[in-house]
Amino acid sequence: MAPTQPEIPGTPATDNLVEIRDVHYSVGNRPIFSGLTLSIPRGRITAVMGPSGTGKTTLLRLMTGQIRPDRGQILFDGLDVATLSRKELYELRLRMGMLFQNGALLTDTDVFENVAFPLREHTDLPDNLIRNIVLTKLQAVGLRGAAELMPSELSGGMARRVALARAMATDPEILIYDEPFTGLDPISMGMIVRLVRQMNYALGITSIVVSHDVEELSILADTSYIIAGGKVAAAGTFVELKDHNSEIVNQFMHGLADGPVAFHYPAPDYYEQLLTDKE
Amino acid sequence: MNLLRELLENLRQFVATIGATTLFLGRVLGQVPQALLRPGLIIDQIHNAGALSLVIIMTCGLFVGAVLGLQGYDLLQRFGSEDALGTAAALALVKELGPVVTALLFAGRAGTALASEIGLMRATDQLTAMEMMAVDPIRRVVAPRFLGGVIAMPLLTVIFIAVGIFGVQVVGVQMFGVDSASFWSQMRASVGVDDVTEGIVKGCVFGFACSLVAVYEGYTAIPTAEGVGRATTRTVVTSAVLTLILDYMLTALML
Amino acid sequence: MRSSRAVEVSTGLFVLLGFAALFFLVTQITDRELTIAGGSYEVQAQFENVGSLKPGAAVSMSGVTVGRVDSITYDQQIYKAVVKLRINSAYNRIPTDSDAAIMTSGLLGGQYIGITAGGAEEFLKNGDRIELVQDAFVLENLINQLFASFAGKPAGQQPAAEESKQ
């Protein structure tokens, strides 16, 4: 089940599209990241994993400029995201496609209009050209026949595929998937996995998948990062991570119930609490 | 001591909210010119806020007018001035009841719809998704809804007043037998265009205020089911209080 | 974005309904003459006391509204209030010796100007002044008259006093 890594001619394998350097970010008193450093190589699928609550979604928001780090740099293709003006940020976001956890389709328009949305907002393309593009994207995700449906009529898996088509509509350089496998049945999951891989290699783009679905990611990812305790706990290929010597990485990769992330929530001594209740 | 600290904290929050709302208003107004380039969106919202509120506005207008007729007749009868029913009721409706009751009903029906729609979009990440696609959600979602409310309110007010006067007439003339000719002629003699203007101005101002509150609460709602619910409640309460305060200020100003 | 035909139609109807209501309000329930159509001319009258007469008040003859009070100002040279009346051009046969009085309409009503026609052969034209005027009813003056009559002042006051005593 080792991931296949086709050589993409002309793409230097070491070129990083996104670089995160020593980023610190806190919400109030709670530090989320303290010295996070990672790189997203161009043209590859990179997985970002970690236990719940380690701030994976926060990382995405930092990457896309929705929030600014307290310290450190986030570089997208050489540009420091935190220093961009709103206009420049919007221009940058046109180069990114993002797939949200629950699809985040606009509920008041149908599937076709949802996919066409970025095209209508940002381009002056004539209607027939937009129609062709939308149908092509929908065909790629297998939902061309569902163009007339409303988002409320779609299943979870279908909604996510439509969201993927929408993210692809402007042919971005990078696709960011926020927990794409959560809550899907095995068939839908298989579809998404296939799509993620196809999109990445057929179109020569970069993909970041944030998830904690170790099974699925083991098929997909070229490189993986595990974030724990506000830093990168481990990095490398899947095989390397499975045999990692760090305890937390081990607990995560093998799904162990107890370890550095404790089973018991902190509580006073068990016997004492039981005994004092028997008044 | 704790009570004092709580009060100060509430006061600080109140002032902060006023500031935030004003800044938000600035952003919305700034996007209005761009939003006007998509008349289709605005028409949809006028339909949402106005046309869909017609039933409730007209029904309530009719009954408010009818009650005015009942109470007014009863009161004026004690002075032997039943003929003045037209005047009294028309002036009450045009200057006060029309704009205020319409605003309160608007806040309850259209305001909550606006707030919950936008709040739901916030809770399901639709607004964030739009930002990610480099579309300003203020321009695409908020401004058209705000404009829809601002345009719909004065129209609803006028309709309410008109239906209300009809209601007064039904009770006064049809039921109590007030002379129809003197009903209308006395009304005509005492109600001036400036009174109608006053009512319309109030309708516009209330529409502006209630629409702003609705879109602000929706946009800043906490993205959970509970958060949207609370935002909806706050919309109604804030709109109502604001309307009545503005009513006092406007009435004092225009008197 | 495209809005469906049905939405556009219903919105259009709504807006039309709104304007219809507005039209109804403005024409049916307000005084018909928004401006005096068909032309008007102006005359003035000077009063010692205008009471609570306001601009926009009616000017009527035999109970029929023939014009409006345009403006009320105080003239410091003659120490009187100058009231400008705008009369509908259709009523151009008001004798120059007519009397303009400030009357009160009904129990709760506002004040208006009632013109009683005189007998002169000439009629008022634009810019003329109505000479004969009756001031507004001032309560204090009546009370003074009452007391004066009790104190046995000249007969001219007495009939009024006798009537008020009853």
XYZ file of C-alpha atoms in Angstrom:
700
model
C 0.000 0.000 0.000
C 2.962 2.317 -0.503
C 1.905 5.487 -2.284
C 2.919 5.698 -5.899
C 4.947 8.771 -6.712
C 4.931 9.366 -10.424
C 7.687 11.610 -11.592
C 6.272 14.812 -12.942
C 8.672 16.001 -15.621
C 10.057 19.450 -15.039
C 8.922 19.760 -11.440
C 11.812 19.951 -9.014
C 10.874 17.656 -6.170
C 12.386 19.849 -3.536
C 10.543 23.040 -4.448
C 8.122 23.971 -1.659
C 4.935 25.769 -2.506
C 4.132 26.569 1.106
C 6.628 27.109 3.869
C 5.751 27.536 7.512
C 8.648 28.829 9.570
C 8.682 28.868 13.329
C 5.090 29.958 13.693
C 3.698 30.842 17.106
C -0.008 31.411 17.621
C -2.117 31.657 20.742
C -5.768 32.208 21.438
C -5.926 34.236 24.617
C -3.668 32.441 27.067
C -3.802 29.122 25.304
C -0.853 28.520 22.981
C -1.840 26.592 19.901
C 1.425 26.614 18.056
C 4.839 27.219 19.547
C 7.512 26.956 16.933
C 5.768 25.119 14.118
C 7.875 24.508 11.021
C 6.851 22.513 7.998
C 7.028 22.609 4.203
C 4.561 21.561 1.563
C 6.356 20.276 -1.501
C 5.052 21.302 -4.880
C 3.165 18.738 -6.890
C 2.722 16.266 -4.083
C 0.061 15.228 -1.618
C 0.990 16.165 1.911
C -0.910 14.913 4.920
C -1.237 16.879 8.140
C -2.374 14.746 11.042
C -2.667 14.971 14.768
C -4.903 14.273 17.726
C -8.110 16.276 18.027
C -7.646 19.816 19.206
C -4.068 20.281 18.089
C -5.094 23.062 15.780
C -5.082 21.481 12.348
C -7.887 23.715 11.151
C -6.132 26.695 12.705
C -3.122 25.830 10.592
C -5.224 25.996 7.453
C -6.591 29.348 8.459
C -3.072 30.624 9.019
C -2.037 29.332 5.629
C -4.876 31.043 3.847
C -4.426 34.326 5.636
C -7.658 34.209 7.597
C -5.670 34.735 10.794
C -2.174 36.038 11.404
C 0.524 34.314 13.431
C 1.915 35.995 16.523
C 5.413 35.163 15.397
C 6.977 33.418 12.448
C 6.372 33.395 8.731
C 3.996 31.708 6.376
C 5.202 31.781 2.810
C 3.075 30.874 -0.159
C 5.181 30.686 -3.283
C 7.598 33.078 -1.652
C 4.978 35.601 -0.521
C 4.591 36.280 3.195
C 0.853 35.745 3.672
C 0.609 37.816 6.827
C 1.881 40.959 5.131
C -0.560 41.005 2.242
C -3.273 43.607 1.903
C -6.867 42.478 1.606
C -6.786 42.883 -2.152
C -3.548 40.933 -2.503
C -4.920 38.294 -0.184
C -7.985 37.881 -2.342
C -5.774 37.527 -5.383
C -3.742 34.910 -3.574
C -6.852 32.969 -2.657
C -7.763 32.669 -6.296
C -4.747 30.419 -6.584
C -5.990 28.194 -3.796
C -8.910 25.842 -3.685
C -10.322 24.795 -0.349
C -12.622 21.969 0.532
C -14.404 22.520 3.838
C -15.353 19.853 6.278
C -19.040 19.807 5.470
C -18.812 21.055 1.933
C -20.021 24.551 2.734
C -22.113 24.778 -0.405
C -24.348 27.801 -0.786
C -27.718 26.494 0.239
C -29.823 28.882 -1.803
C -28.597 27.865 -5.284
C -28.375 24.565 -7.102
C -25.298 22.434 -7.742
C -24.563 24.001 -11.109
C -24.634 27.536 -9.758
C -22.531 26.516 -6.787
C -19.759 25.287 -9.025
C -20.146 28.259 -11.330
C -19.989 30.689 -8.405
C -16.266 31.502 -8.487
C -16.364 31.808 -12.237
C -19.254 34.215 -12.214
C -17.753 36.303 -9.463
C -14.233 36.591 -10.824
C -14.380 36.215 -14.554
C -16.322 37.770 -17.389
C -16.636 34.521 -19.217
C -19.744 34.155 -21.352
C -22.469 31.844 -20.153
C -21.781 29.059 -22.607
C -18.128 28.902 -21.652
C -18.994 28.814 -17.968
C -21.442 26.046 -18.704
C -18.754 23.976 -20.362
C -16.310 24.468 -17.529
C -18.881 23.624 -14.870
C -20.002 20.485 -16.645
C -16.402 19.402 -17.101
C -15.639 19.834 -13.417
C -18.803 18.024 -12.442
C -17.939 15.212 -14.816
C -14.534 14.901 -13.167
C -16.181 14.290 -9.803
C -18.867 12.106 -11.313
C -21.818 14.387 -10.666
C -22.606 15.891 -14.036
C -26.095 14.421 -13.838
C -26.768 16.121 -10.507
C -26.337 19.648 -11.820
C -29.946 20.627 -11.180
C -30.179 19.377 -7.609
C -30.168 21.623 -4.562
C -27.522 21.100 -1.867
C -30.164 19.937 0.585
C -30.920 17.042 -1.730
C -27.357 15.731 -1.754
C -25.838 13.104 0.480
C -22.743 13.994 2.478
C -20.418 12.368 0.012
C -22.064 13.998 -2.979
C -21.961 17.399 -1.314
C -18.276 17.023 -0.744
C -17.679 16.072 -4.342
C -19.588 19.098 -5.533
C -17.503 21.229 -3.191
C -14.425 19.712 -4.768
C -15.683 20.579 -8.230
C -16.273 24.111 -7.023
C -12.787 24.324 -5.512
C -11.416 23.214 -8.858
C -13.448 25.643 -10.910
C -10.766 28.297 -11.167
C -7.953 25.754 -11.703
C -6.008 26.588 -8.562
C -2.385 25.658 -7.928
C -3.073 24.100 -4.566
C -6.000 22.212 -3.089
C -6.523 22.174 0.631
C -8.773 19.495 2.083
C -10.072 20.044 5.617
C -11.098 16.645 7.015
C -12.478 15.333 3.727
C -13.170 11.816 5.003
C -15.083 12.611 8.165
C -18.489 11.054 8.363
C -18.441 9.229 5.045
C -19.363 5.652 4.315
C -16.598 3.431 2.877
C -17.819 3.813 -0.699
C -17.913 7.594 -0.593
C -14.573 7.589 1.117
C -13.125 5.494 -1.664
C -14.483 7.983 -4.195
C -12.903 10.918 -2.413
C -9.563 9.158 -2.080
C -9.556 8.414 -5.784
C -10.486 12.000 -6.617
C -7.832 13.524 -4.387
C -5.163 11.443 -6.040
C -6.463 11.981 -9.562
C -6.755 15.731 -9.159
C -3.306 16.038 -7.805
C -1.396 14.030 -10.377
C -3.507 14.532 -13.452
C -3.450 18.289 -13.042
C 0.025 18.627 -11.578
C -1.128 20.596 -8.564
C -0.247 20.438 -4.891
C -2.544 19.014 -2.238
C -2.692 19.319 1.501
C -4.981 16.921 3.328
C -5.756 17.645 6.945
C -7.222 14.596 8.564
C -6.857 12.031 11.255
C -7.904 9.168 9.080
C -4.703 7.170 9.215
C -6.034 4.409 6.965
C -7.003 6.640 4.063
C -3.965 8.841 4.314
C -1.667 5.872 4.185
C -2.864 5.317 0.613
C -2.707 8.922 -0.422
C 0.108 10.797 1.174
C 3.565 11.289 -0.230
C 4.728 13.139 2.846
C 3.094 13.373 6.228
C 3.350 15.556 9.267
C 2.043 14.782 12.703
C 1.360 17.819 14.830
C 1.156 17.451 18.568
C 1.807 19.821 21.443
C 1.934 22.840 19.156
C 4.872 21.586 17.128
C 5.675 19.037 14.491
C 6.043 15.775 16.342
C 7.095 13.749 13.329
C 7.543 14.070 9.602
C 8.287 11.768 6.744
C 6.739 9.040 4.674
C 4.106 6.776 6.118
C 6.404 3.862 6.529
C 8.828 6.002 8.511
C 6.046 7.267 10.742
C 4.637 3.854 11.506
C 7.955 2.834 13.051
C 8.644 6.150 14.722
C 10.163 6.012 18.181
C 8.208 8.954 19.659
C 5.506 7.814 22.063
C 2.828 10.191 20.888
C 3.434 9.388 17.250
C 3.198 5.750 18.114
C -0.046 6.181 19.999
C -1.533 8.123 17.091
C -0.397 5.918 14.255
C -1.509 2.722 15.913
C -4.631 4.068 17.537
C -3.716 3.144 21.079
C -6.244 4.058 23.729
C -3.780 5.214 26.320
C -0.399 6.865 26.106
C 0.828 10.464 26.115
C -2.756 11.468 25.408
C -4.224 10.022 28.580
C -7.395 7.989 28.788
C -8.424 9.468 32.139
C -9.310 13.107 32.354
C -7.495 14.591 35.375
C -9.468 13.760 38.540
C -8.855 13.477 42.286
C -7.912 10.146 43.792
C -10.544 7.510 43.017
C -10.817 5.821 46.406
C -10.893 9.082 48.258
C -13.751 10.404 46.170
C -15.768 7.206 46.594
C -15.168 7.028 50.314
C -15.992 10.645 51.069
C -19.288 10.288 49.256
C -20.431 7.614 51.668
C -21.458 10.037 54.413
C -18.506 45.358 44.372
C -19.100 42.475 42.016
C -22.329 44.024 40.867
C -20.529 47.223 40.014
C -17.878 45.374 38.085
C -20.575 43.496 36.192
C -22.338 46.731 35.349
C -19.146 48.300 34.103
C -18.417 45.223 32.050
C -21.900 45.347 30.530
C -21.458 49.012 29.815
C -18.141 48.395 28.150
C -19.659 45.626 26.044
C -22.559 47.858 25.115
C -20.259 50.624 23.937
C -18.128 48.114 22.070
C -21.194 46.747 20.300
C -22.236 50.226 19.237
C -18.792 50.772 17.813
C -18.728 47.423 16.079
C -22.151 48.006 14.560
C -21.120 51.394 13.254
C -17.989 49.993 11.670
C -20.046 47.194 10.192
C -22.501 49.714 8.785
C -19.579 51.489 7.162
C -18.471 48.274 5.502
C -21.974 47.483 4.306
C -22.554 50.961 2.902
C -19.182 50.781 1.224
C -20.277 47.661 -0.615
C -23.676 49.017 -1.620
C -22.539 50.547 -4.939
C -21.051 47.231 -5.981
C -24.067 45.325 -4.777
C -26.307 47.521 -6.906
C -24.605 46.045 -9.942
C -26.487 42.819 -9.241
C -30.111 43.962 -9.214
C -31.267 40.358 -9.338
C -29.934 39.743 -5.847
C -31.613 42.848 -4.489
C -34.929 42.006 -6.092
C -34.767 38.587 -4.452
C -34.258 40.266 -1.105
C -37.028 42.801 -1.549
C -39.242 39.828 -2.223
C -37.906 38.114 0.900
C -38.344 41.061 3.210
C -41.329 42.761 1.643
C -43.557 40.595 -0.466
C -43.413 37.719 1.978
C -44.345 40.024 4.846
C -47.413 41.372 3.082
C -49.861 38.945 4.589
C -48.906 39.662 8.162
C -48.656 43.398 7.585
C -52.017 43.674 5.915
C -53.764 41.479 8.450
C -52.354 43.379 11.381
C -52.988 46.690 9.667
C -56.621 45.823 9.211
C -57.065 44.827 12.834
C -55.104 47.733 14.252
C -57.288 50.031 12.214
C -60.393 48.255 13.404
C -59.358 48.509 17.050
C -58.561 52.181 16.551
C -62.025 52.568 15.159
C -63.576 50.859 18.172
C -61.581 52.706 20.792
C -61.686 55.967 18.959
C -65.421 55.880 18.562
C -65.920 54.985 22.191
C -63.696 57.836 23.318
C -64.967 60.529 20.988
C -68.546 59.606 21.649
C -68.140 60.895 25.209
C -67.444 64.351 23.798
C -70.037 64.094 21.113
C -67.329 64.328 18.479
C -67.768 60.993 16.670
C -67.355 62.798 13.409
C -63.738 63.361 14.289
C -63.100 59.611 14.185
C -61.603 59.840 10.740
C -59.225 62.564 11.778
C -58.147 61.009 15.022
C -57.618 57.527 13.668
C -55.887 58.670 10.498
C -53.471 60.874 12.349
C -52.686 58.155 14.876
C -52.069 55.634 12.133
C -50.120 57.866 9.826
C -47.850 59.434 12.368
C -47.327 56.748 15.001
C -49.021 53.389 14.834
C -48.264 52.792 11.175
C -44.485 53.174 11.278
C -43.967 51.722 14.749
C -46.160 48.635 14.488
C -44.896 47.919 10.989
C -41.341 48.141 12.248
C -42.038 45.756 15.104
C -43.764 43.278 12.806
C -40.964 43.647 10.296
C -38.392 42.912 12.954
C -40.321 39.846 13.992
C -40.859 38.402 10.545
C -38.269 39.738 8.141
C -35.614 40.686 10.646
C -35.439 37.240 12.152
C -35.414 35.665 8.700
C -32.472 37.834 7.684
C -30.560 37.190 10.879
C -31.091 33.454 10.863
C -30.250 33.126 7.155
C -26.989 34.937 7.513
C -26.258 33.267 10.841
C -26.819 29.856 9.303
C -24.492 30.695 6.458
C -21.944 31.666 9.055
C -22.467 28.440 10.998
C -22.121 26.200 7.952
C -18.949 27.932 6.809
C -20.597 29.308 3.695
C -19.384 32.810 4.467
C -15.867 31.559 5.097
C -15.999 29.554 1.885
C -16.935 32.717 0.044
C -14.008 34.555 1.545
C -11.782 31.688 0.516
C -13.060 32.087 -3.016
C -12.116 35.741 -2.771
C -15.699 36.930 -2.747
C -16.539 39.507 -0.117
C -19.550 38.076 1.727
C -20.578 41.596 2.719
C -21.027 42.466 -0.933
C -22.619 39.199 -1.982
C -24.778 38.302 1.004
C -25.142 41.168 3.468
C -25.532 44.297 1.349
C -28.349 42.966 -0.868
C -30.276 41.829 2.210
C -29.754 45.165 3.909
C -30.938 47.045 0.844
C -33.901 44.727 0.501
C -35.005 45.587 4.022
C -34.424 49.310 3.639
C -36.491 49.425 0.456
C -39.254 47.165 1.707
C -39.951 48.867 5.039
C -41.358 52.220 3.872
C -43.520 50.386 1.355
C -44.823 48.077 4.049
C -45.490 51.056 6.306
C -47.582 52.792 3.708
C -49.526 49.639 2.977
C -50.152 49.117 6.679
C -51.480 52.644 7.072
C -53.725 52.381 4.033
C -55.197 49.074 5.135
C -55.522 50.446 8.653
C -57.583 53.373 7.522
C -59.779 50.977 5.661
C -60.172 49.071 8.903
C -61.160 52.237 10.754
C -63.697 52.960 8.088
C -65.230 49.511 8.299
C -65.739 49.850 12.037
C -66.648 53.504 12.155
C -68.876 53.866 9.132
C -70.148 50.367 8.541
C -70.511 49.277 12.111
C -71.192 52.397 14.127
C -72.830 54.434 11.458
C -70.585 57.456 11.535
C -71.462 59.577 8.576
C -69.195 58.551 5.734
C -68.989 61.988 4.201
C -67.940 63.732 7.385
C -65.593 60.838 8.204
C -63.598 61.427 5.065
C -63.963 65.171 4.845
C -62.845 65.777 8.391
C -59.920 63.501 7.769
C -59.001 65.360 4.628
C -59.270 68.663 6.376
C -56.947 67.759 9.195
C -54.376 65.408 7.727
C -51.727 67.122 5.682
C -49.051 65.928 3.336
C -46.509 66.728 6.007
C -48.157 64.186 8.284
C -47.890 61.519 5.622
C -44.313 62.550 5.002
C -43.592 62.216 8.690
C -44.915 58.666 8.630
C -42.855 57.739 5.600
C -39.697 59.253 7.012
C -40.187 57.229 10.163
C -40.742 54.143 8.056
C -37.464 54.717 6.238
C -35.494 55.346 9.416
C -36.959 52.311 11.181
C -36.288 50.204 8.103
C -32.689 51.300 8.094
C -32.263 50.547 11.783
C -34.046 47.186 11.860
C -32.318 45.923 8.724
C -28.938 46.913 10.092
C -29.559 45.151 13.385
C -30.732 42.006 11.597
C -27.776 41.666 9.247
C -25.300 42.590 11.957
C -26.597 39.988 14.385
C -26.641 37.354 11.658
C -23.158 38.140 10.460
C -21.626 38.169 13.925
C -23.566 35.191 15.242
C -21.608 32.474 16.998
C -21.425 29.658 14.439
C -23.476 27.118 16.348
C -27.152 26.283 16.378
C -27.453 27.948 19.767
C -25.594 31.000 18.571
C -27.912 31.511 15.630
C -30.926 31.171 17.885
C -29.613 33.789 20.262
C -28.774 36.106 17.406
C -32.344 35.849 16.192
C -33.722 36.691 19.622
C -31.376 39.629 19.992
C -32.483 40.923 16.611
C -36.081 41.212 17.697
C -35.321 42.738 21.069
C -32.762 45.233 19.812
C -34.911 46.208 16.838
C -37.911 46.823 19.063
C -36.065 48.951 21.589
C -34.207 50.871 18.926
C -37.409 51.533 17.007
C -39.142 52.981 20.020
C -36.208 55.149 20.981
C -35.888 56.441 17.432
C -39.627 57.021 17.388
C -39.362 59.348 20.329
C -36.442 61.205 18.806
C -38.076 61.562 15.419
C -41.404 62.624 16.858
C -39.754 65.270 18.986
C -37.771 66.437 15.999
C -40.662 66.663 13.610
C -43.217 68.141 15.948
C -27.753 36.395 -10.167
C -30.856 35.414 -11.992
C -33.995 35.602 -9.921
C -36.867 33.469 -11.010
C -39.763 34.978 -12.918
C -42.161 34.341 -10.048
C -40.009 36.242 -7.577
C -39.654 39.162 -9.940
C -43.375 39.317 -10.525
C -44.258 39.179 -6.866
C -41.687 41.812 -5.987
C -43.015 44.022 -8.731
C -46.539 43.608 -7.428
C -45.379 44.392 -3.925
C -43.692 47.599 -4.995
C -46.715 48.611 -7.042
C -48.968 47.936 -4.101
C -46.756 50.107 -1.966
C -46.965 52.981 -4.360
C -50.693 52.541 -4.740
C -51.062 52.800 -0.979
C -48.891 55.879 -0.974
C -50.969 57.438 -3.705
C -54.122 56.613 -1.809
C -52.798 58.189 1.353
C -51.643 61.340 -0.274
C -54.724 61.974 -2.357
C -57.558 60.511 -0.355
C -56.818 61.427 3.173
C -55.020 64.717 2.920
C -56.534 68.049 2.022
C -57.096 68.012 -1.685
C -55.292 71.150 -2.514
C -51.688 70.263 -2.060
C -50.935 73.480 -3.764
C -53.762 75.632 -4.891
C -54.216 74.489 -8.435
C -55.336 76.922 -11.079
C -53.680 79.912 -9.553
C -54.272 82.019 -6.522
C -53.858 85.563 -5.313
C -52.660 86.979 -2.072
C -54.289 89.409 0.349
C -53.282 90.352 3.834
C -54.929 91.244 7.125
C -53.475 92.753 10.243
C -54.464 91.505 13.669
C -53.775 92.611 17.228
C -53.814 88.993 18.299
C -53.743 85.911 16.105
C -54.269 83.458 18.950
C -53.182 80.007 17.839
C -53.679 80.545 14.128
C -51.038 78.697 12.118
C -49.777 78.893 8.542
C -51.677 76.394 6.443
C -54.912 77.049 8.315
C -58.015 77.320 6.213
C -59.573 80.545 4.979
C -63.285 80.071 4.526
C -66.353 81.968 3.534
C -69.736 80.708 4.675
C -68.008 77.588 5.856
C -66.429 76.751 2.501
C -62.635 76.711 2.236
C -61.570 79.329 -0.290
C -57.889 79.556 0.545
C -55.057 79.023 3.006
C -53.062 81.073 5.454
C -49.696 81.491 3.787
C -47.646 83.155 6.486
C -47.932 84.944 9.810
C -45.354 87.530 10.730
C -45.023 90.368 13.228
C -44.492 93.867 11.907
C -42.481 95.993 14.299
C -43.470 99.264 12.615
C -47.181 98.938 13.166
C -46.987 96.579 16.155
C -49.437 94.139 14.672
C -49.396 90.603 13.308
C -49.523 90.489 9.507
C -51.305 87.456 8.140
C -50.963 86.706 4.423
C -53.867 84.812 2.913
C -53.701 82.923 -0.346
C -57.113 82.824 -2.003
C -58.099 80.523 -4.845
C -58.440 82.527 -8.067
C -61.905 81.106 -8.573
C -63.117 83.267 -5.690
C -62.433 86.711 -7.050
C -65.590 88.468 -5.901
C -64.721 89.213 -2.308
C -65.843 92.787 -1.532
C -63.135 95.086 -0.235
C -65.139 95.845 2.909
C -65.356 92.181 3.943
C -64.522 91.192 7.500
C -61.832 88.669 8.421
C -62.230 86.975 11.799
C -60.201 84.361 13.544
C -62.543 81.546 14.450
C -62.199 78.256 16.238
C -63.437 75.068 14.627
C -65.418 72.844 16.950
C -64.596 71.996 20.509
C -61.080 70.668 19.901
C -60.473 72.281 16.564
C -57.718 74.524 15.362
C -58.221 78.130 14.406
C -58.998 79.365 10.952
C -59.949 82.607 9.219
C -63.583 83.188 8.377
C -64.346 85.950 5.896
C -67.787 87.493 5.970
C -68.674 89.276 2.750
C -69.333 93.012 2.858
C -71.401 95.035 0.473
C -68.860 97.023 -1.526
C -68.862 97.094 -5.314
C -65.132 96.559 -5.643
C -63.445 93.263 -5.056
C -60.151 92.292 -3.466
C -57.193 91.918 -5.808
C -53.694 90.563 -5.336
C -51.853 92.614 -2.706
C -54.926 94.229 -1.171
C -55.522 94.443 2.555
C -58.664 93.418 4.387
C -59.415 96.382 6.649
C -62.045 94.961 8.957
C -60.668 92.328 11.249
C -61.705 90.514 14.405
C -58.951 89.229 16.610
C -58.750 85.813 18.122
C -60.714 85.127 21.224
C -58.500 85.758 24.228
C -59.726 84.422 27.523
C -58.036 87.075 29.656
C -59.826 89.879 27.832
C -63.199 88.281 28.434
C -62.443 87.895 32.110
C -61.377 91.520 32.315
C -64.587 92.533 30.620
C -66.546 90.477 33.098
C -64.917 92.066 36.096
C -65.199 95.511 34.577
C -68.915 95.010 34.116
C -69.337 93.856 37.723
C -67.571 97.013 38.824
C -70.245 98.986 37.043
C -68.378 100.240 33.990
C -70.137 102.004 31.027
C -73.187 100.351 29.544
C -71.452 99.174 26.396
C -69.943 96.311 28.343
C -73.059 95.371 30.259
C -75.081 93.325 27.764
C -72.101 91.082 27.297
C -71.707 90.852 31.058
C -75.411 90.060 31.612
C -75.263 87.295 29.038
C -72.188 85.752 30.575
C -73.702 85.923 34.038
C -76.414 83.625 32.806
